[in-house]
Amino acid sequence: MKSVYFVVLFSACIAAQAQVNQNRCGTFDVMKYKEQQSPGYLHQVRQVFNQAQDLAQAQAHSRDAYDTIYNIRCVFHVVYQNVDENIPDSVIYSQIEVLNEDYRRLNADSFKTRGLFLPVAADARIQFQLATTDPDGNPTNGITRTVGNPQGFLGFSPFDDNVKSAALGGKDPWPTDRYLNIWVCSVLNGFGVLGYAYPPDNAPNWPNGSGSDSAKQGVVLHYPVVGRNFSTPIDATVAKGRSAVHEIGHYLGLRHIWGDGDCTEDDGLADTPDADAAHQQTCDTASNTCTEASGPQVPDMIENYMDYSDDRCLNMFTYDQVGIMRAMLQTSRAGIADRIVETSIQDKAWGTAIYVHPNPSNGMFEITFPKITPADYQVEVFNTVGERIASQSGITKYVTTVDLSSHASGIYYVRLNSGSQSAMKKIIKN
Ligand SMILES: [Ca+2]
Ligand SMILES: [Ca+2]
Ligand SMILES: [Zn+2]
């Protein structure tokens, strides 16, 4: 991993950064600002990231770890100054829907993921629901509404975090170790920032280090980018609710896919290709900003939620990204989610343990394997008359993707072989 990411020079003043209208996300800017206030903060974030990566790698082939679904308790704090900013419940419901689609790879546009990235496109198995109980134990719809007072500005600044404090004209968080707090407000005009979040900066049982502030953990969203059915979205390129998907990615420990630097920087993850910079609200699939030193050239993964591409071309997380987020949900963010073990994929007898998703599908099927050392899997696909129409062998991950998009709609059977064992499952192509 390249560590230059965290050795940032802080000569640029905040006012200069404010002129960068293309920064749809303010996370890296607020992190740099926090480092100025509390030297050592970025180092601490890196340590938590490294710890999560170690945990993710240790669990890479563990079905016990993979079977768990994390169900995150969310509370939306709408802090408004006018009727437009007081967004309706329906918009927040649509945001929850978007999150549940994108973090489960149930998004209708998942078919747009290019073929070369399908082997690393992952279902994060993370879900979101509005809190049903408030901190006092009373029933709630998971939405609070507060008349805000951003203290003399036109909106709330990402750098003072006033929106997170009732005393400063905002709304105090619900306990940040039990809820994902999402503040919705007008983020100060001129910054061009549509949202920001802090990554986990303190693992459990660590002494409080510099910069860590539990009262500020959460996500802030500029009100017009929430949900996908907002009546007057700020811009069509950010109208599909994916600013929240992106910011929650940061909140769960992910960095920008280009590593906030040039081709010499990265995001610390192997299955996201290097990129030279953010892709600014474009869908340029020809883009290949960093040349591979050897082997085949790999284009930039512009469809990754942690890029700045147009919402309409974002459609995937990778396995390594999922590994970080799930590791954070076992450590720094452990208190915010309920755990559900999906019974359909529990570690049952080998013969019933294949998990296919989605099923039915328009052609791409993700096949997840039982808990054995994944070194010698073979996957075969048969049609209803027993002809083998596809096969893969030498599979070394516990998951693979079968592409039947060139085959007719109908019923097929996928067979998984490992040594002397095999199991079969019916799949349906729409
Ligand atoms: Ca990478
Ligand atoms: Ca490349
Ligand atoms: Zn970001």
XYZ file of N, CA, C and O and ligand atoms in Angstrom, residues 25 27 246-247 250 256 308, ligand 3:
29
model
N -17.858 15.549 -3.319
C -17.722 14.994 -1.978
C -16.658 15.773 -1.231
O -15.569 16.008 -1.749
N -15.324 14.810 1.713
C -14.717 13.967 2.750
C -13.207 14.171 2.874
O -12.681 14.350 3.972
N -22.111 6.700 -1.751
C -20.699 7.069 -1.727
C -20.265 7.480 -0.313
O -19.260 6.981 0.215
N -21.022 8.372 0.304
C -20.606 8.879 1.627
C -20.652 7.786 2.693
O -19.800 7.749 3.585
N -17.510 5.927 2.600
C -16.453 6.564 3.408
C -16.658 6.273 4.894
O -15.711 5.948 5.622
N -11.578 7.111 -1.771
C -11.868 7.309 -3.191
C -11.074 6.331 -4.025
O -9.925 6.008 -3.703
N -16.255 9.775 -8.732
C -17.146 10.938 -8.818
C -17.966 10.911 -10.105
O -18.458 11.938 -10.539
Zn -15.942 10.945 -1.452
